Tab-separated table of C-alpha atoms and ligand atoms in Angstrom:
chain	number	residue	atom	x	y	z
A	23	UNK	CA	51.228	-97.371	8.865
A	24	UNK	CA	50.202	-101.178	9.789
A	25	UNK	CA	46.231	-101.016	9.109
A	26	UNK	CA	46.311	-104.393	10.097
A	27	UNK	CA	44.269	-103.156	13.690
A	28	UNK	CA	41.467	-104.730	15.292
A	29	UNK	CA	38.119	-102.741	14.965
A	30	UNK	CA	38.129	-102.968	19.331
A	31	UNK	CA	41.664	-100.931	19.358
A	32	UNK	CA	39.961	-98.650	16.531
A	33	UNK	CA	37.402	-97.904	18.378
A	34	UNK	CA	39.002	-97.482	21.938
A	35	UNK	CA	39.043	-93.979	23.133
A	36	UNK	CA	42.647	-92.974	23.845
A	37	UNK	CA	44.489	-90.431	25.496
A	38	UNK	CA	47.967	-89.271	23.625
A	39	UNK	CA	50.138	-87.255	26.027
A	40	UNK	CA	53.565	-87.920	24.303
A	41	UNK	CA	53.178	-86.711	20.294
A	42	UNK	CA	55.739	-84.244	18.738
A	43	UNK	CA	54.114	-82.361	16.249
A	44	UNK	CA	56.462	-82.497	13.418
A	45	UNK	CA	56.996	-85.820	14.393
A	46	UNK	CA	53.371	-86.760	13.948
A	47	UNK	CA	52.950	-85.504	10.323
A	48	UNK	CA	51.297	-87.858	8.190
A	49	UNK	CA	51.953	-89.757	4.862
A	50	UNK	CA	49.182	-87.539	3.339
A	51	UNK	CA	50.045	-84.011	4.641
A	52	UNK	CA	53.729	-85.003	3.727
A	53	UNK	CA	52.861	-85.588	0.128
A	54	UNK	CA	50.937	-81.961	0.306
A	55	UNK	CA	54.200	-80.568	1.392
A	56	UNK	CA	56.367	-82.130	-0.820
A	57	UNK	CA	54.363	-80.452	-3.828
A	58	UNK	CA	54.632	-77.053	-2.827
A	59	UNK	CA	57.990	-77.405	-1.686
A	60	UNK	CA	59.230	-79.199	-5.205
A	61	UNK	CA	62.359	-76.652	-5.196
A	62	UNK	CA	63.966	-78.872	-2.129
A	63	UNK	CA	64.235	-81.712	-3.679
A	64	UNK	CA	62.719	-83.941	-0.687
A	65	UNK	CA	61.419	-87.189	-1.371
A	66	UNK	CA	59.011	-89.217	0.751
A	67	UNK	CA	61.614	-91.834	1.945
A	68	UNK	CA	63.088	-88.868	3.644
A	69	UNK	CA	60.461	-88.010	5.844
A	70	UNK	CA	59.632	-91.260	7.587
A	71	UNK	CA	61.191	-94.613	8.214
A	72	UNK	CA	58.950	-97.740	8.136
A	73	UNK	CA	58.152	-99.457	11.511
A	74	UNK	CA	60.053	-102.611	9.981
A	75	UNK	CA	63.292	-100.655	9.345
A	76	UNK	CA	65.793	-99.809	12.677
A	77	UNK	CA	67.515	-96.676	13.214
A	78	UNK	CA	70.152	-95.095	15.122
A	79	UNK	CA	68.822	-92.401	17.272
A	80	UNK	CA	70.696	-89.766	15.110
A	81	UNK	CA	69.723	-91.241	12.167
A	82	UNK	CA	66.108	-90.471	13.146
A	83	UNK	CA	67.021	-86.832	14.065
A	84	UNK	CA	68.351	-86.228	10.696
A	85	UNK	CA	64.319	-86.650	9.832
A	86	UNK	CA	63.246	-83.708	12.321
A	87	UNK	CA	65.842	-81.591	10.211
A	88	UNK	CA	64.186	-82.649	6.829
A	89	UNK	CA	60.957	-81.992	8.112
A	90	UNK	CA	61.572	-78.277	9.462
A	91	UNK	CA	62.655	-77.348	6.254
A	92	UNK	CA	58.981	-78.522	4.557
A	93	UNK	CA	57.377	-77.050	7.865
A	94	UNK	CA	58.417	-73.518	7.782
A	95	UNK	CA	55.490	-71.083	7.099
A	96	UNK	CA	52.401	-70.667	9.117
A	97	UNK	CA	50.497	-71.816	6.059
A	98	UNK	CA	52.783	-74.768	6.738
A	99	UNK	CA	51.598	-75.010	10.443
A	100	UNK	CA	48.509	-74.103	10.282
A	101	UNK	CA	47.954	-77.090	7.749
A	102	UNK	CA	50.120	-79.707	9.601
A	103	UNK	CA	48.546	-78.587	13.156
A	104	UNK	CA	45.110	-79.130	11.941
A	105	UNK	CA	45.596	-82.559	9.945
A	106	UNK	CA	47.476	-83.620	12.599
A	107	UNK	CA	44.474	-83.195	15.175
A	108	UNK	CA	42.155	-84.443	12.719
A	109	UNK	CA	44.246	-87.909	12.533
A	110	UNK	CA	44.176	-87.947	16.180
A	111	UNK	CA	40.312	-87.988	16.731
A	112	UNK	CA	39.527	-89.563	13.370
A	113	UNK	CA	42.056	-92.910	15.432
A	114	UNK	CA	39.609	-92.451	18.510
A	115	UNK	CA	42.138	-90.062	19.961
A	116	UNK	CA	39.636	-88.221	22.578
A	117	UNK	CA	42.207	-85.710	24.943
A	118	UNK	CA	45.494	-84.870	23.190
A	119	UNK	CA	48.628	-83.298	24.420
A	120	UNK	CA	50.728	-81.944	21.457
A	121	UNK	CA	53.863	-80.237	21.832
A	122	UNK	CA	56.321	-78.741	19.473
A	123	UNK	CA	59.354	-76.441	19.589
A	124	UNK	CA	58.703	-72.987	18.990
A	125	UNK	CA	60.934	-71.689	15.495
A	126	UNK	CA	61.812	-68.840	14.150
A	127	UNK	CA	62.613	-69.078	10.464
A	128	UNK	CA	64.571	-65.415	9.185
A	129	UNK	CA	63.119	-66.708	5.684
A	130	UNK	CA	59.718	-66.729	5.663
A	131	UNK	CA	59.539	-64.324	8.747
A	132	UNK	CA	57.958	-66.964	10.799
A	133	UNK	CA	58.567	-65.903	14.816
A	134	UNK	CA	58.416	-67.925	17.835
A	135	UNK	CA	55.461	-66.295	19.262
A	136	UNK	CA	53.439	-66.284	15.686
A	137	UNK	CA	54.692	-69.824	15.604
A	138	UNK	CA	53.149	-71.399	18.791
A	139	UNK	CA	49.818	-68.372	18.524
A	140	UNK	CA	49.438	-70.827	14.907
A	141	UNK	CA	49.186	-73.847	16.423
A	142	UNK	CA	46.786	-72.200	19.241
A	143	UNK	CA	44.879	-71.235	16.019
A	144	UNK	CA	44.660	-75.024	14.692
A	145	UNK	CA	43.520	-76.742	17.867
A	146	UNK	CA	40.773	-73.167	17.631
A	147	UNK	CA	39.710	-74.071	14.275
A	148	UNK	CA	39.406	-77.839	14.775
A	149	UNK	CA	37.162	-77.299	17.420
A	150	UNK	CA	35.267	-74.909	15.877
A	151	UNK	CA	34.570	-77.202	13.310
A	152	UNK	CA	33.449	-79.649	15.723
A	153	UNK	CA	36.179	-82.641	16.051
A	154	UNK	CA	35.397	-84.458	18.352
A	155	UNK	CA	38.621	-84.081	20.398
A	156	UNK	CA	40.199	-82.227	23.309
A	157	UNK	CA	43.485	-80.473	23.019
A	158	UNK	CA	46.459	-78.707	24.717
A	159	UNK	CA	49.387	-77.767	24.415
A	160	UNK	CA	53.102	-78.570	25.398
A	161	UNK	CA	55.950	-75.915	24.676
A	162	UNK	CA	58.731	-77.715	24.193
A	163	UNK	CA	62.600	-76.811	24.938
A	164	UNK	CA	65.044	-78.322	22.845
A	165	UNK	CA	67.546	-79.256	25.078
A	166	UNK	CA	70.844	-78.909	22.517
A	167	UNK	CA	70.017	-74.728	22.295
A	168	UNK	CA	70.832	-74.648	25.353
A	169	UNK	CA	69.988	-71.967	29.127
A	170	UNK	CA	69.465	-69.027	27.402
A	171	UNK	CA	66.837	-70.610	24.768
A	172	UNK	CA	65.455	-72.879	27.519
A	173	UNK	CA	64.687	-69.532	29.938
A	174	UNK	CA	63.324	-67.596	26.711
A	175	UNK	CA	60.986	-70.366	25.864
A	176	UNK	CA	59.890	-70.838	29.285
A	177	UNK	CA	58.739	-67.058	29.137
A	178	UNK	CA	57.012	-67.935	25.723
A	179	UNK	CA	55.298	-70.459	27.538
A	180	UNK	CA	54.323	-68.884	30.800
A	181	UNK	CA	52.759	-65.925	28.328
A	182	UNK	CA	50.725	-68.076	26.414
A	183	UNK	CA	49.425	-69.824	29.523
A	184	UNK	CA	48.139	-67.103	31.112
A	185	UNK	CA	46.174	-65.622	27.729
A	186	UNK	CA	45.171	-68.321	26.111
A	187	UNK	CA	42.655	-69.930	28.618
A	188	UNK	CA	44.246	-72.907	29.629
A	189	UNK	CA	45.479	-74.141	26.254
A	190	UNK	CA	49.104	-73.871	26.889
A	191	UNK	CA	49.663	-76.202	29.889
A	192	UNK	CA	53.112	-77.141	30.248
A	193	UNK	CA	56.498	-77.311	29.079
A	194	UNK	CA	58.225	-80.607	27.138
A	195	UNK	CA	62.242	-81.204	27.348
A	196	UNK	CA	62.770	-82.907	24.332
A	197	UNK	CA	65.623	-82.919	21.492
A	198	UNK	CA	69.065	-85.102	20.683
A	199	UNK	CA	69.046	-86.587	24.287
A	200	UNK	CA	72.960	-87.361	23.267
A	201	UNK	CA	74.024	-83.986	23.548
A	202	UNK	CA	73.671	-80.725	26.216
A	203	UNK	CA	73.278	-81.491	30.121
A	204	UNK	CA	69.716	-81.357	31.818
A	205	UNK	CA	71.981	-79.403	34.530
A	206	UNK	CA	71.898	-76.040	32.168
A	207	UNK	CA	68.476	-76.383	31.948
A	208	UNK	CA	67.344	-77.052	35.459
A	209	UNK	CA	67.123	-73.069	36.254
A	210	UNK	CA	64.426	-72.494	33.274
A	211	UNK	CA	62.309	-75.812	34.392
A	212	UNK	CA	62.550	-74.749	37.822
A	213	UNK	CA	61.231	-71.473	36.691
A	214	UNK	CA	58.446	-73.168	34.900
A	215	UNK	CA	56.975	-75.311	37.401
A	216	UNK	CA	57.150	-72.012	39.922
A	217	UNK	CA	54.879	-70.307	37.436
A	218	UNK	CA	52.626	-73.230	37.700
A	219	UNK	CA	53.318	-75.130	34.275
A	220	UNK	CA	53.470	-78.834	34.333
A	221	UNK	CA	56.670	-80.776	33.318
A	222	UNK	CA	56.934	-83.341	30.942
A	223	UNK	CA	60.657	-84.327	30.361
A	224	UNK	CA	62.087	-86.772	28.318
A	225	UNK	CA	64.203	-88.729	31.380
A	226	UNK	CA	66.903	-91.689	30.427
A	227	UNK	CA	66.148	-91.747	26.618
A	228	UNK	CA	69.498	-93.236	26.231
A	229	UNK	CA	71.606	-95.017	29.137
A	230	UNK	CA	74.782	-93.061	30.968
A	231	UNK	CA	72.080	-90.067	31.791
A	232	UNK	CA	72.051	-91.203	35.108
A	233	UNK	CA	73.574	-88.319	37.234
A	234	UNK	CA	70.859	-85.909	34.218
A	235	UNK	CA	68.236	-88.319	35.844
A	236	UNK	CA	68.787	-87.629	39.603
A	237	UNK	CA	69.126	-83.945	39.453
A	238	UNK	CA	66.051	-83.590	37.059
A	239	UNK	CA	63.959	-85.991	38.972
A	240	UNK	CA	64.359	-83.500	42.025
A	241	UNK	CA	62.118	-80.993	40.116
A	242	UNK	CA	60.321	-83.045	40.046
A	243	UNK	CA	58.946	-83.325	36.888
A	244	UNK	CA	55.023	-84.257	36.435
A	245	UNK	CA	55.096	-86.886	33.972
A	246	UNK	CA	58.535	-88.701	32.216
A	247	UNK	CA	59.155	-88.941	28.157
A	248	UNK	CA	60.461	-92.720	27.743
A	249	UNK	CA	62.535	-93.252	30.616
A	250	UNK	CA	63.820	-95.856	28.859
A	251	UNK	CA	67.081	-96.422	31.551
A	252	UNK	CA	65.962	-95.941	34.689
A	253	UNK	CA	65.577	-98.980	36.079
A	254	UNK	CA	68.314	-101.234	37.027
A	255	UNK	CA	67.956	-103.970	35.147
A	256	UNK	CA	69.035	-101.801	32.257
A	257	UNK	CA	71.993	-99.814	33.546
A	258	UNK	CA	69.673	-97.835	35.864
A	259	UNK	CA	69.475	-97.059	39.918
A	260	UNK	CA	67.048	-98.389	42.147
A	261	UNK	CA	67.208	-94.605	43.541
A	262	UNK	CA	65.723	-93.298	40.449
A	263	UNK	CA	62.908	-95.706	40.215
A	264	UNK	CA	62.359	-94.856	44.280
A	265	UNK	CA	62.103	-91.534	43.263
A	266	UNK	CA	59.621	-92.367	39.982
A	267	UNK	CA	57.234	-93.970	42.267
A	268	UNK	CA	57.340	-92.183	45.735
A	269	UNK	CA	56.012	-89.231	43.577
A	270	UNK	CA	53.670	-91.098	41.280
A	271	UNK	CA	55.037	-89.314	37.996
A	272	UNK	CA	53.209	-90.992	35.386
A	273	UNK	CA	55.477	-92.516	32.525
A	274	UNK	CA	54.768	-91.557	28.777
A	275	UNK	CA	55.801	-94.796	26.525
A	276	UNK	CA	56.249	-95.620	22.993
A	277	UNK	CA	57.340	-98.671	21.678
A	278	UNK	CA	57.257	-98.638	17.687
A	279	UNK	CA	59.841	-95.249	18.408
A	280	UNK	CA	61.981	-96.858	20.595
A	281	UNK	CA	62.457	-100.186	19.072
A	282	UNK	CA	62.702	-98.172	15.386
A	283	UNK	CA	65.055	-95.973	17.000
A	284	UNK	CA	66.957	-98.710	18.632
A	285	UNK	CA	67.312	-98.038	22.244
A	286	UNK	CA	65.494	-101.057	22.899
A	287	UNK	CA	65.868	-104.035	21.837
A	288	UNK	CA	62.819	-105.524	21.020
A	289	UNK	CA	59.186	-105.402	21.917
A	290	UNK	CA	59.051	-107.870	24.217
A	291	UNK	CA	62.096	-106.701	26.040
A	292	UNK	CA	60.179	-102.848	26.385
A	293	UNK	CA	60.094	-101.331	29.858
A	294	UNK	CA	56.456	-100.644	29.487
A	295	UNK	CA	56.977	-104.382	31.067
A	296	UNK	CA	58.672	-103.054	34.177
A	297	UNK	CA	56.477	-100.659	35.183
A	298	UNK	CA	53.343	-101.850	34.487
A	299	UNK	CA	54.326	-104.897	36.477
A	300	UNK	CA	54.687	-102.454	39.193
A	301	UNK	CA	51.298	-101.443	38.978
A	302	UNK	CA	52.929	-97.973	38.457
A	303	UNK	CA	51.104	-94.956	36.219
A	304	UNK	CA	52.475	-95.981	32.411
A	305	UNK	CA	50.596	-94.248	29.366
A	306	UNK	CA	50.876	-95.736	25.573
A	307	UNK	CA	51.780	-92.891	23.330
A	308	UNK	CA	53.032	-92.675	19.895
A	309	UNK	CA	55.739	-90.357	20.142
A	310	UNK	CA	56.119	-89.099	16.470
A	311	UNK	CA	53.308	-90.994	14.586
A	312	UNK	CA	53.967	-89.926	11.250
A	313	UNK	CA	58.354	-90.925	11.244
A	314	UNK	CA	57.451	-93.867	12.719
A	315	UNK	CA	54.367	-94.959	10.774
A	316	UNK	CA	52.251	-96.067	13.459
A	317	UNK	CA	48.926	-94.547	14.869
A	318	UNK	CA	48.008	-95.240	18.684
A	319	UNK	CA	45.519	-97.836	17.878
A	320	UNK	CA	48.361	-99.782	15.987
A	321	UNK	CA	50.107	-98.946	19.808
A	322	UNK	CA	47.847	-100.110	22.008
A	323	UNK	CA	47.291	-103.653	19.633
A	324	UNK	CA	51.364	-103.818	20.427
A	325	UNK	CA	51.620	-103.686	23.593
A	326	UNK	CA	48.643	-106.211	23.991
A	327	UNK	CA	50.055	-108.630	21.675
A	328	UNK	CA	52.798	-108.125	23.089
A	329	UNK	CA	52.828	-108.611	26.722
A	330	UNK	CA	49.377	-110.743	26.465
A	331	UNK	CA	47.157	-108.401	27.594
A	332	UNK	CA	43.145	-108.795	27.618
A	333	UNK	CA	40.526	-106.579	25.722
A	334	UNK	CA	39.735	-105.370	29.953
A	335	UNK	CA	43.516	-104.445	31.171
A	336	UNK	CA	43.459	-102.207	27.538
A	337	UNK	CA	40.691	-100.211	28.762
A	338	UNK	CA	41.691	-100.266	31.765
A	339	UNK	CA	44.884	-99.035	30.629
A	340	UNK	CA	43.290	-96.150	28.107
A	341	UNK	CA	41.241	-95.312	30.932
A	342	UNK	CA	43.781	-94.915	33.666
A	343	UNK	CA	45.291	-92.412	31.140
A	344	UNK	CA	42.996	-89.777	31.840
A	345	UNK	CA	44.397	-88.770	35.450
A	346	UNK	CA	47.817	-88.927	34.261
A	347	UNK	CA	46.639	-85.656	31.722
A	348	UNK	CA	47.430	-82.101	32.589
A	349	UNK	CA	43.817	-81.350	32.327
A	350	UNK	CA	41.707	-79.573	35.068
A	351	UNK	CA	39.774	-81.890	37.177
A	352	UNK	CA	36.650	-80.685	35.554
A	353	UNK	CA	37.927	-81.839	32.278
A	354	UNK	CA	39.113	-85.489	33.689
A	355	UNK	CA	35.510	-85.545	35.158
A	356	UNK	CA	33.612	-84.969	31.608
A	357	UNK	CA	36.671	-87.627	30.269
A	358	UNK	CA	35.914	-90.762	32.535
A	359	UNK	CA	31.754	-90.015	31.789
A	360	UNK	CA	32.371	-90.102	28.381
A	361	UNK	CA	34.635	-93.246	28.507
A	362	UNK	CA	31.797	-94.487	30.660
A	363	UNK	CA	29.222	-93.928	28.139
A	364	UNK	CA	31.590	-95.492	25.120
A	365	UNK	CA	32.196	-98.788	26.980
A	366	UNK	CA	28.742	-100.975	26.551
A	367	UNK	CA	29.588	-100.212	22.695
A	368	UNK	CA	33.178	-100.649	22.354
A	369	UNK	CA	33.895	-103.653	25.225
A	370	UNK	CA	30.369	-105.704	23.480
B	414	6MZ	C1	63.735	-86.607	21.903
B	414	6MZ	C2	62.358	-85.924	20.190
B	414	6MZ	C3	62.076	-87.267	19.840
B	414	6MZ	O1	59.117	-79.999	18.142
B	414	6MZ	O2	59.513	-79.688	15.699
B	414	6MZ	N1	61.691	-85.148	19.332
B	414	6MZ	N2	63.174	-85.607	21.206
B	414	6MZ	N3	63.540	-87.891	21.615
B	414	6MZ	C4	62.729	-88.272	20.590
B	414	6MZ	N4	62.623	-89.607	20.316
B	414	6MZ	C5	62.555	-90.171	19.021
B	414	6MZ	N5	61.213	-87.260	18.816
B	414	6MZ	C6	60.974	-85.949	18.523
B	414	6MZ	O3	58.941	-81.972	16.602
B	414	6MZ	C7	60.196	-82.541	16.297
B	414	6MZ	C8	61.132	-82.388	17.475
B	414	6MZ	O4	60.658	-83.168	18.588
B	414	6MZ	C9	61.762	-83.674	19.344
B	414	6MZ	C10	63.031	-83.190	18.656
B	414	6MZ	O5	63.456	-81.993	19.268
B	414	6MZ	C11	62.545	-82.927	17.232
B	414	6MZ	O6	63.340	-81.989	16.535
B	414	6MZ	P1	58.698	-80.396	16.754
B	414	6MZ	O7	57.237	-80.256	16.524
């Protein structure tokens, strides 16, 4: 990770809405894997690729693989859930969204359900102990297993959210955007957002999803992952981007990840551009902070530097962030009076 951030992007409280769990495991945790997992043979190079290096998109989920097989115990989650977390508010991180794909491992006997009640556990513990963050969380489909795995962790998810006292707030579609069609999966999300959990759905990750786009976007889902080709200038539709803002769904960006991964070109050519030009709901997230070394400080300092933005359209930006969470309105309320309270110190 690029350390190289000024104290006033340190120091910023931030929302993250759009972090993968296993994708957000850190250099440190990583080497505390590696050492009890000596047997695999898996070597640090394997389990992240630096922010100066570019990727195909497959090349970066051959990572997620290596990863799951170091993250496969509830020892495992437990410890990756709660350093995660920990990274999150120790970066100024103040409400965080995680989400992760429940797994069942036949090895270690891990289940789904003991899979996602362990990461309830972490975000328990870490408040318990008093870090100073808020979090939820995301269950998230993988969209390459499929209906039947979609509508079984929809059922996982709409369980959790009604015991678990508004932890479990919504659902993620996430996985190889290359392969499966958003149209098996429409039935489960439809299902979800009946049952009152909130979508958040990677949309146009990768162009020629068009036809995915239209059908999903009639959900419609309550905030977009990347987006990366819906607008015209990029292979997009107008349609689609009439559709984004007539219902105001908020999208979740992250530039290290998609310039690492390749499916843009270059910072300054990011659609964070486009829609914030439009004056239309955009959130800075890190996507998987620990593959590709970057924190959201470090994300923030990007997209100011940049598209030339001053220390006052960051806040505003961070700030903004807050409405676009699944958090109840009580929550927001106690958010914007504690960025209130932060700002004589950090804007100085
Ligand atoms: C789509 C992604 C992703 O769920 O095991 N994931 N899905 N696009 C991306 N852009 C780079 N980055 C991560 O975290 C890892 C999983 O998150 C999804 C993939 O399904 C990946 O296997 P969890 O915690």
């Amino acid at each position: 990770m690029d350390n190289d951030v000024d104290k006033f992007y340190r120091e910023l409280p931030k929302v993250e809405l759009h972090a993968h769990l296993n994708g957000s495991v850190s250099f440190q945790t990583m080497e505390k894997l590696i050492a009890r997992k000596k047997h695999l043979g898996i070597e640090r190079s394997m389990t992240a690729i630096r922010n100066d290096q570019r990727r195909t998109l497959d090349e970066c989920f051959q990572v997620f693989k290596v990863i799951h097989q170091l993250v496969d115990t509830e020892e495992d989650i437990l410890m990756v859930a709660k350093d995660v977390i920990r990274e999150f508010a120790d970066d100024g991180v103040r409400y965080l969204e995680l989400r992760s794909t429940p797994r069942e491992e036949k090895n270690t006997g891990l289940t789904k359900t003991k899979y996602v009640e362990t990461i309830l556990e972490a975000i328990q513990q870490c408040k318990n102990e008093g870090v100073d963050i808020d979090v939820r969380f995301l269950v998230a489909v993988d969209r390459r297993n499929g209906t039947e795995v979609a509508i079984e962790t929809v059922k996982l998810a709409e369980e959790f959210m009604l015991t678990t006292d508004g932890l479990v707030v919504g659902v993620d579609l996430s996985g190889d955007p290359t392969v499966g069609h958003g149209r098996d999966l429409f039935p489960a999300l439809e299902k979800a957002k009946n049952g009152g959990l909130k979508l958040a759905l990677h949309l146009s990750e990768v162009p020629s999803q068009l036809e995915e786009s239209e059908l999903l976007l009639n959900l419609p889902p309550d905030r977009i992952g990347h987006g990366t080709f819906l607008h015209p200038e990029v292979g997009g539709s107008q349609i689609l981007v009439d559709k984004v803002v007539k219902n105001n769904i908020p999208l979740e960006l992250c530039l290290t990840s998609n310039v690492v991964g390749q499916t843009v070109p270059c910072y300054s050519k990011h659609h964070f551009q486009y829609w914030y030009h439009l004056g239309h709901p955009s959130v800075i997230c890190t996507d998987d902070k620990g593959v590709f070394c970057t924190d959201l400080s470090h994300e923030y300092q990007l997209a100011a530097s940049t598209f030339g933005l001053s220390h006052e359209a960051i806040w505003k930006l961070s700030q903004e962030a807050i409405d676009c969470t699944f958090a109840p309105e009580t929550l927001k309320q106690q958010l914007k009076q504690k960025w209130n309270e932060l700002r004589p110190h950090v804007c100085q």
